[in-house]
PDB file of C-alpha atoms in Angstrom:
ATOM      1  CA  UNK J 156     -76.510   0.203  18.514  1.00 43.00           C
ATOM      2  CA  UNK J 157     -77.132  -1.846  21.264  1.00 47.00           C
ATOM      3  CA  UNK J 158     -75.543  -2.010  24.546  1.00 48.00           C
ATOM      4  CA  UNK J 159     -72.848   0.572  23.335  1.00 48.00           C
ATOM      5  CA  UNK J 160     -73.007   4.494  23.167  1.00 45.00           C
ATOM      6  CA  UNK J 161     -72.718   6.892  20.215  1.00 46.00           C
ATOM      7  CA  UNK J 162     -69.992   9.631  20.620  1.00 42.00           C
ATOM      8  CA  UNK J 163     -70.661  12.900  18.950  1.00 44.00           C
ATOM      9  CA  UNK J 164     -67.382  14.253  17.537  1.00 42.00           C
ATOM     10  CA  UNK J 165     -67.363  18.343  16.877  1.00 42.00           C
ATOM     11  CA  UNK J 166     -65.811  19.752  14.077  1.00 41.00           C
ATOM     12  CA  UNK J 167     -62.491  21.269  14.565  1.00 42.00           C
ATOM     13  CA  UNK J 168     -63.878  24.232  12.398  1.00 42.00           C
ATOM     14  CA  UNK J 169     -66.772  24.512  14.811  1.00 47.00           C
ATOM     15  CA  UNK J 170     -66.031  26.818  18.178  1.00 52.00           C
ATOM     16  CA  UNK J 171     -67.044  24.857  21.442  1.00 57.00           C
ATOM     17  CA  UNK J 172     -67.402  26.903  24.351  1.00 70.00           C
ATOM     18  CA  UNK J 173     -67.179  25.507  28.522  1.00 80.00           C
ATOM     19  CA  UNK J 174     -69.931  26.186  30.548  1.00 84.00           C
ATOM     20  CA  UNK J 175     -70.418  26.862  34.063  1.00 85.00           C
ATOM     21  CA  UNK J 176     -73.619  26.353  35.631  1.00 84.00           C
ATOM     22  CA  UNK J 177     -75.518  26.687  31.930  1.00 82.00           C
ATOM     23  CA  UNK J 178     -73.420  30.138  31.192  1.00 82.00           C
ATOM     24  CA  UNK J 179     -71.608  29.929  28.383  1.00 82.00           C
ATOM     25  CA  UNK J 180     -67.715  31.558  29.065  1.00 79.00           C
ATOM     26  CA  UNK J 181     -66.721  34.266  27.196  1.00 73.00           C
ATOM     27  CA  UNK J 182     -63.326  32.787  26.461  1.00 72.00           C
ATOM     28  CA  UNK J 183     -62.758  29.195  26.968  1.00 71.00           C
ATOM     29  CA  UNK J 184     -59.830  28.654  30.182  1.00 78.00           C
ATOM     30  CA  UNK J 185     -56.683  28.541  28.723  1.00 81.00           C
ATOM     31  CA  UNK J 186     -56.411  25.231  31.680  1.00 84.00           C
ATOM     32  CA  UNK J 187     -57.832  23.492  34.304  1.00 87.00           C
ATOM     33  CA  UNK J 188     -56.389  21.590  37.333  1.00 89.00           C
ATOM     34  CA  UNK J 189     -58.783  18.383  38.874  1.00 90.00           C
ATOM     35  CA  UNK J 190     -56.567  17.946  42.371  1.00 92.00           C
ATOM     36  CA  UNK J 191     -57.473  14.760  44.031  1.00 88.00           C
ATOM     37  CA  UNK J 192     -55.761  13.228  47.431  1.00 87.00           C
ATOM     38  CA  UNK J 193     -55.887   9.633  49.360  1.00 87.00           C
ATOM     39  CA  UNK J 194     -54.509   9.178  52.470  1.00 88.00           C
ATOM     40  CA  UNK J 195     -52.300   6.149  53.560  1.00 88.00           C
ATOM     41  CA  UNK J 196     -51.444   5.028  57.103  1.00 90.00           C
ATOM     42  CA  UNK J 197     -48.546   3.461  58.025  1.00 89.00           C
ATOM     43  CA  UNK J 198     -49.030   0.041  59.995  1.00 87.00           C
ATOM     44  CA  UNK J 199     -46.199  -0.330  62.242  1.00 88.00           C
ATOM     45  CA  UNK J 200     -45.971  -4.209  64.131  1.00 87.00           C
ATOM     46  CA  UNK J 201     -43.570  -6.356  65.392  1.00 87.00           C
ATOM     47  CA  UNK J 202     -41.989  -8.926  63.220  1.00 87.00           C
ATOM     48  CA  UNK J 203     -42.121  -6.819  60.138  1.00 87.00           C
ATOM     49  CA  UNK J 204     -39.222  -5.212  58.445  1.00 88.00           C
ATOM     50  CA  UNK J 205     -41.519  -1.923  57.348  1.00 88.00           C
ATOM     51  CA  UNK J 206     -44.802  -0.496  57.569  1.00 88.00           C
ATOM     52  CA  UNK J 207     -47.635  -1.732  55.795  1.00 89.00           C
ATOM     53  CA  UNK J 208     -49.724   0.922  54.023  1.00 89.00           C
ATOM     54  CA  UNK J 209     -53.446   0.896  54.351  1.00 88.00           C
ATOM     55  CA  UNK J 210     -56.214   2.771  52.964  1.00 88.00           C
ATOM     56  CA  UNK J 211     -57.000   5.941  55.282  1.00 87.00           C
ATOM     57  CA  UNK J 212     -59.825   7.712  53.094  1.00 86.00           C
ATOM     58  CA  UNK J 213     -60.264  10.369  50.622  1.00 86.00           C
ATOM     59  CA  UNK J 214     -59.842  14.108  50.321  1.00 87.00           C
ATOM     60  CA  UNK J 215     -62.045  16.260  48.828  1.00 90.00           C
ATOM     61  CA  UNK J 216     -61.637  16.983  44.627  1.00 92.00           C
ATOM     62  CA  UNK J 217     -61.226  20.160  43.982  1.00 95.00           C
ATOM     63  CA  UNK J 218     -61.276  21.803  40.412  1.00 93.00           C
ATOM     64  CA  UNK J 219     -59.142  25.231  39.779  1.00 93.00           C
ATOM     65  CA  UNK J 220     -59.155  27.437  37.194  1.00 91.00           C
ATOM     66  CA  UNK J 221     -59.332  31.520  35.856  1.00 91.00           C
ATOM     67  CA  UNK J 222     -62.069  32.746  33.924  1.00 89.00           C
ATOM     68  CA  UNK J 223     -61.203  36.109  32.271  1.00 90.00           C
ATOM     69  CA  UNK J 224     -64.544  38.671  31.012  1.00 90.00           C
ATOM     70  CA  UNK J 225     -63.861  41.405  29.253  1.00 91.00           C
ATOM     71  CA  UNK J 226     -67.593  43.761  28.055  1.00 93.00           C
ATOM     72  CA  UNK J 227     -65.822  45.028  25.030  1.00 91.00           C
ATOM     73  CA  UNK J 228     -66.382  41.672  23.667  1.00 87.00           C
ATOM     74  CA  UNK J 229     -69.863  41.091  24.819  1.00 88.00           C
ATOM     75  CA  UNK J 230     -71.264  44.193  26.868  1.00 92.00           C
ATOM     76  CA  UNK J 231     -72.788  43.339  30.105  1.00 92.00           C
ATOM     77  CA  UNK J 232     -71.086  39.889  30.496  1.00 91.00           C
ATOM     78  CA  UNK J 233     -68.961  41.111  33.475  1.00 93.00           C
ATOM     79  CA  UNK J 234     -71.935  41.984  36.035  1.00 94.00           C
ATOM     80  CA  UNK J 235     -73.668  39.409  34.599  1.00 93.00           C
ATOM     81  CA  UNK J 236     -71.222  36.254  35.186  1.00 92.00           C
ATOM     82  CA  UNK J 237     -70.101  37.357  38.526  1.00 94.00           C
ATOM     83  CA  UNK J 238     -74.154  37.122  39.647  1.00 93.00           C
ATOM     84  CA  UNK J 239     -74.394  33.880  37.946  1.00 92.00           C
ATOM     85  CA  UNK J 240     -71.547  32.471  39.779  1.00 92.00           C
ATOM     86  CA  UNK J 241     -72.181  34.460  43.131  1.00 91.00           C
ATOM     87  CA  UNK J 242     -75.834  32.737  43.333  1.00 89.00           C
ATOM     88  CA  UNK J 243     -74.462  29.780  43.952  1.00 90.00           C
ATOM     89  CA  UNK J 244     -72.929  30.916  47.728  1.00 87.00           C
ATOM     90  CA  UNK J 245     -74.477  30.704  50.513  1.00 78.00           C
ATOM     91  CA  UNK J 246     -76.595  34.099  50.995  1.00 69.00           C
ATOM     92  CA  UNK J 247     -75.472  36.545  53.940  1.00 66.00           C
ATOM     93  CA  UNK J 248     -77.153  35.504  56.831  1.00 66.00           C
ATOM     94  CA  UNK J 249     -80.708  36.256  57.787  1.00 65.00           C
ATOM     95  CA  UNK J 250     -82.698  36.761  61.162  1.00 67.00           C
ATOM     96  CA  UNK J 251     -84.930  33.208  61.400  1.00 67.00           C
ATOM     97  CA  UNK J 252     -82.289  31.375  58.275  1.00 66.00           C
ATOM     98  CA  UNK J 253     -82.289  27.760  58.211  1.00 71.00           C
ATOM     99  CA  UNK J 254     -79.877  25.823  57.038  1.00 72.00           C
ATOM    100  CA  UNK J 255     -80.205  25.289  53.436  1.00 74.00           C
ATOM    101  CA  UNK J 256     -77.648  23.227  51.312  1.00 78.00           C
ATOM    102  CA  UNK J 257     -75.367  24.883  48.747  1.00 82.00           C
ATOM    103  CA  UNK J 258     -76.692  24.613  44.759  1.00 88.00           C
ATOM    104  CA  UNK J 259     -74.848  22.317  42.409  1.00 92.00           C
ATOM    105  CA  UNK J 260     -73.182  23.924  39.560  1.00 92.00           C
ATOM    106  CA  UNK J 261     -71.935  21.759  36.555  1.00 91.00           C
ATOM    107  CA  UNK J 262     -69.269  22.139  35.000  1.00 91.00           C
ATOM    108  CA  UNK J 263     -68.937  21.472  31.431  1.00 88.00           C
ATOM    109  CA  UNK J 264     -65.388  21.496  29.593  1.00 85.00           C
ATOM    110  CA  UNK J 265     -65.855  19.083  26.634  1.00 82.00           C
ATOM    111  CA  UNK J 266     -65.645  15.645  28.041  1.00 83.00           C
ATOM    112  CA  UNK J 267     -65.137  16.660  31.482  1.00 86.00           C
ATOM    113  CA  UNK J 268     -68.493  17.356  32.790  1.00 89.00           C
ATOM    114  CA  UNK J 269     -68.584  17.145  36.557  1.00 91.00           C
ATOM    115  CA  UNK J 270     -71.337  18.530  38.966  1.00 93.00           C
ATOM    116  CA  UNK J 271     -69.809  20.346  42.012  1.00 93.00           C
ATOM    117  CA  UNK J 272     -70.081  22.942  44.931  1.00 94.00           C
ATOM    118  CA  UNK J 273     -68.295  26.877  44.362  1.00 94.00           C
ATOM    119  CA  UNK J 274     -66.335  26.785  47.330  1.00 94.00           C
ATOM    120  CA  UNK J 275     -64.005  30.205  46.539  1.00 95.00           C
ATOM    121  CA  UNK J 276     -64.398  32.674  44.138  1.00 95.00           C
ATOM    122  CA  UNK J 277     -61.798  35.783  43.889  1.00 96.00           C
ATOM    123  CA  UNK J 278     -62.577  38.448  41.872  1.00 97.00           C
ATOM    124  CA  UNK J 279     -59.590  40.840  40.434  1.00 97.00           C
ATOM    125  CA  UNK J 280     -61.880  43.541  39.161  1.00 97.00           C
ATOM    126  CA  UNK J 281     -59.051  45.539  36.317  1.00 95.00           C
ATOM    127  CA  UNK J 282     -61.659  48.172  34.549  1.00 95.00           C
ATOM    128  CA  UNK J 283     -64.925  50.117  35.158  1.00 95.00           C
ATOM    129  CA  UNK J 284     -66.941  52.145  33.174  1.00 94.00           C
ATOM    130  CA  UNK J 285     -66.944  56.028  33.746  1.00 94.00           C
ATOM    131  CA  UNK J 286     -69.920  55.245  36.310  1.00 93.00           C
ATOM    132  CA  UNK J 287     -67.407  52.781  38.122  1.00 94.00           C
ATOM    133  CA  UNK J 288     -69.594  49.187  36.956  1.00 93.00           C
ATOM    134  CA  UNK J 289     -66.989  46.648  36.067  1.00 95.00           C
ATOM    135  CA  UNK J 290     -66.384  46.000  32.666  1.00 95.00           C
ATOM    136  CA  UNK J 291     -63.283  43.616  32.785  1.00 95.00           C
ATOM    137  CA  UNK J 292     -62.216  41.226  35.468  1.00 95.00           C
ATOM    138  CA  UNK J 293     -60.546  38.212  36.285  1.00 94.00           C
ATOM    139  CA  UNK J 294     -62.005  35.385  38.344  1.00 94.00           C
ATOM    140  CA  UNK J 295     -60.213  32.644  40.074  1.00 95.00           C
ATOM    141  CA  UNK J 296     -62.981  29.905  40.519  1.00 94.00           C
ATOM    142  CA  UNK J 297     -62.641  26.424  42.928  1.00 95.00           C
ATOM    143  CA  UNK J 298     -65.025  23.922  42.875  1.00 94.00           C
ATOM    144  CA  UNK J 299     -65.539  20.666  44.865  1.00 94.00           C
ATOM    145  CA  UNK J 300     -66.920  17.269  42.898  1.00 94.00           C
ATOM    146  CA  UNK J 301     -69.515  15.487  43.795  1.00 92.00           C
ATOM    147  CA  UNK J 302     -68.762  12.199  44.381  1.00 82.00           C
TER     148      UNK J 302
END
């Protein structure tokens, strides 16, 4: 077809799963929230009855959302999505660092695919293993877009 696009449509029967940086999430979030803010000024002059609004700039778009693991379902998928994720912070710092900019992690939620920067991750680790590794948690993930 020319000078149009093809849209894949997937079967309702057919589980879909988010990803986050390539990993695959164990359960897909229940919800997302894309925040985005513009600022107005107020233009205040004589010989006008009220103020004109004018464009100040943009905020920053942020992403939220809670990503729930749980090893009974897949074993080893606690440790190993809080690594995933935790790569892409800045490392602790180092004798002789340089400044090196944060990775971009993608994320993927059906039609919303948006590269970003992790800028908070909270982990609410809820059960361990008798040697006291994690085997359930619940992360609260924000992301900034790239625009």
């Amino acid at each position: 077809m020319k000078g149009g696009f093809i849209m894949e449509l997937v079967p309702r029967h057919k589980p879909v799963k988010a990803k986050l940086g390539g990993l695959e999430f164990l359960y897909n979030p229940t919800s997302f929230h894309d925040s985005h803010t513009v600022t107005y000024n107020d233009l205040k002059t004589a010989g006008i009855s009220y103020p004109i609004m004018t464009y100040g700039g943009g905020e920053r778009r942020n992403i939220t959302f809670e990503v729930y693991l749980n090893d009974k379902v897949k074993p080893g998928i606690t440790k190993k999505f809080i690594n995933h994720l935790q790569s892409y912070l800045p490392p602790a710092r180092k004798e002789g660092y340089q400044f090196v900019s944060p990775k971009p992690i993608t994320f993927a939620f059906g039609w919303f695919v948006k590269d970003c920067y992790l800028t908070n991750l909270e982990i609410d680790y809820t059960a361990f293993s008798p040697d006291l590794q994690p085997i359930e948690a619940t992360l609260q993930v924000t992301l900034a877009v790239i625009q």
